[in-house]
Short mmCIF file of C-alpha atoms in Angstrom, two decimals:
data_model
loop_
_atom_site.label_atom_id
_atom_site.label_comp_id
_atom_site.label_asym_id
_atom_site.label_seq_id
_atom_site.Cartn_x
_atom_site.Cartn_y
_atom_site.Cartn_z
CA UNK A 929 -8.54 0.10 2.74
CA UNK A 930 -5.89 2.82 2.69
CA UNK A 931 -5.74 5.41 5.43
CA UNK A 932 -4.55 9.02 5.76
CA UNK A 933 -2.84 9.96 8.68
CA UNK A 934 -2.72 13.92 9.04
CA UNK A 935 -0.03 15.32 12.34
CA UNK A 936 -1.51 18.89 12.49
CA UNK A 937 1.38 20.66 14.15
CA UNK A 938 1.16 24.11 15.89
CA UNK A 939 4.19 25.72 14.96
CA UNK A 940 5.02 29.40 16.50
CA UNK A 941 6.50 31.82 13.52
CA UNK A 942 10.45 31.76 15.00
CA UNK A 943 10.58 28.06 15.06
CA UNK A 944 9.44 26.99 11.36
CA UNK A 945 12.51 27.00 9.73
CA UNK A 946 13.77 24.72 12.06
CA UNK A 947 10.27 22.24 11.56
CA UNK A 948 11.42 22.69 7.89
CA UNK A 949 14.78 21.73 8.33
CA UNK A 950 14.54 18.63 10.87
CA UNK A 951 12.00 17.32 8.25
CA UNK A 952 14.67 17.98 5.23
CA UNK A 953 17.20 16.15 7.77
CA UNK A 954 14.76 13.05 7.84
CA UNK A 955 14.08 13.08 4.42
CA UNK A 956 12.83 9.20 2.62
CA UNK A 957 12.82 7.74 6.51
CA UNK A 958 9.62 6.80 5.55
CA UNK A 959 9.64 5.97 2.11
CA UNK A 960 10.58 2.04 2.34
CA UNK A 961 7.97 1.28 4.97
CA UNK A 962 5.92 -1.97 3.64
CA UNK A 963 2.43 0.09 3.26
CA UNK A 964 3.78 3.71 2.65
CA UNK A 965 2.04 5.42 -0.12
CA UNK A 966 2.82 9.19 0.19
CA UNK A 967 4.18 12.09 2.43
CA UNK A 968 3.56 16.15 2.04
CA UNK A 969 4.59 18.41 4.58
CA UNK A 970 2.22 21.45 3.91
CA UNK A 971 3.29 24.79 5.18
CA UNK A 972 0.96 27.52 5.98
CA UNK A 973 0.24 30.33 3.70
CA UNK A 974 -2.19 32.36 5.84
CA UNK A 975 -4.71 32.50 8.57
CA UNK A 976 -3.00 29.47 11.02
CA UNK A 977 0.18 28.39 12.76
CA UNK A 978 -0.38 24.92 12.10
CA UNK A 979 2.11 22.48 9.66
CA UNK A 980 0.69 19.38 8.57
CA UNK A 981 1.63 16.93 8.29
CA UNK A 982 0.22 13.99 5.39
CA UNK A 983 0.61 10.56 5.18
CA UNK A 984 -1.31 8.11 3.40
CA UNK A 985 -0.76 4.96 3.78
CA UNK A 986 -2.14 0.97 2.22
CA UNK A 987 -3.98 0.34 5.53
CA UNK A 988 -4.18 1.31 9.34
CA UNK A 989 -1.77 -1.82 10.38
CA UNK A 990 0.94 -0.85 7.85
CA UNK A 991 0.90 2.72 9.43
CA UNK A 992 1.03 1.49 13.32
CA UNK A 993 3.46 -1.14 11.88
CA UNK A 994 5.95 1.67 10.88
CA UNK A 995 4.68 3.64 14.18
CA UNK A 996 6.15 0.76 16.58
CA UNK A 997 8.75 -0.45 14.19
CA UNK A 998 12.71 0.84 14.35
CA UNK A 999 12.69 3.36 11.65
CA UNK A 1000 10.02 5.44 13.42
CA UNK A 1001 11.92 5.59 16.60
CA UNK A 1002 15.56 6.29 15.07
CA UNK A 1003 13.64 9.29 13.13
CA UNK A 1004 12.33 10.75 15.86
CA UNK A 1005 15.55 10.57 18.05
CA UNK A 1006 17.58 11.83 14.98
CA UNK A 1007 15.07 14.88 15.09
CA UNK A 1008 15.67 15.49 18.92
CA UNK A 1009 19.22 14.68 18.82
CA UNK A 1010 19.62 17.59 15.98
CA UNK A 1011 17.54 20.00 17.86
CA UNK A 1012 19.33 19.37 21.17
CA UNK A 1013 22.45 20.32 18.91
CA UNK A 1014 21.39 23.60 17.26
CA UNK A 1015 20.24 24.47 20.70
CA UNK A 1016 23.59 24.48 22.12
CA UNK A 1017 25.31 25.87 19.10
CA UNK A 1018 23.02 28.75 19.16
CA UNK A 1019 22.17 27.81 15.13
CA UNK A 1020 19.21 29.86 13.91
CA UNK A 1021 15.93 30.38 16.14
CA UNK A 1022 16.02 27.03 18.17
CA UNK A 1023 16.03 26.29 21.44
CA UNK A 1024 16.93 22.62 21.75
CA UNK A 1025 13.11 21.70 22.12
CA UNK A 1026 10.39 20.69 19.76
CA UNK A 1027 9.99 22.67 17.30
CA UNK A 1028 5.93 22.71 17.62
CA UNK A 1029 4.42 23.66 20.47
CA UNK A 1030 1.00 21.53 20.06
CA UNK A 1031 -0.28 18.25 17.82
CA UNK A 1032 -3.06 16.45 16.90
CA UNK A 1033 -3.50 13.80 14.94
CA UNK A 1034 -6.55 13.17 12.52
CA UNK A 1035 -7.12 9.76 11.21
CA UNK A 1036 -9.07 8.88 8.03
CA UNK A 1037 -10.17 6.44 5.47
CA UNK A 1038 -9.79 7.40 1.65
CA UNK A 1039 -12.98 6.50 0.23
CA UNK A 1040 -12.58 7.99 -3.18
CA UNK A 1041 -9.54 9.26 -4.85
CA UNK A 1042 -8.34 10.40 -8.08
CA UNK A 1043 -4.89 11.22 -9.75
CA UNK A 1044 -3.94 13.61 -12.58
CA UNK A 1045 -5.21 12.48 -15.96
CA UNK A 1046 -2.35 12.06 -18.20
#
């Protein structure tokens, strides 16, 4: 059964361009993982501070599959690597740290779905 995985990030007004940008960096990192179905990263219009992150996924094995596998880890040290960088450059608003400040992760199952009718 395919699963949604949803990384609500907490992201303080200063820092999302950089969230924005360290995603653009990693951009199709994901896309060839055996199981991957789709990825948004939804910014906030009004009301909250939190990013979030969507995944969906063909089942809950493909997605920890891709969680332990190599792909996962290079992203993620790409994305600290970069920020570590614009830090000491002094690019833009970061500061060499995450760009959120808090996450949470909500898992579920998709028990109905539909697409755009053609």
């Amino acid at each position: 059964m395919a699963v949604v995985k949803i990384n609500a990030l907490t992201v303080p007004a200063e820092m999302r361009e950089d969230l924005e940008k360290r995603f653009a960096n990693r951009a199709g990192m994901v896309d060839s993982a055996d199981g991957f179905e789709w990825f948004e990263l939804l910014r906030p219009l009004e009301g909250t501070d939190q990013y979030l992150v969507y995944t969906r996924w063909r089942s809950e094995e493909d997605f920890v599959a891709w969680q332990q596998g190599p792909a996962f880890q290079r992203g993620h040290a790409q994305a600290a690597e970069a920020a570590k960088s614009q830090g000491a450059q002094g690019h833009g608003h970061g500061q060499g740290g995450p760009a959120a400040t808090g996450s949470q992760v909500w898992s579920f199952e998709v028990i109905q779905s539909a697409g755009p009718k053609n």
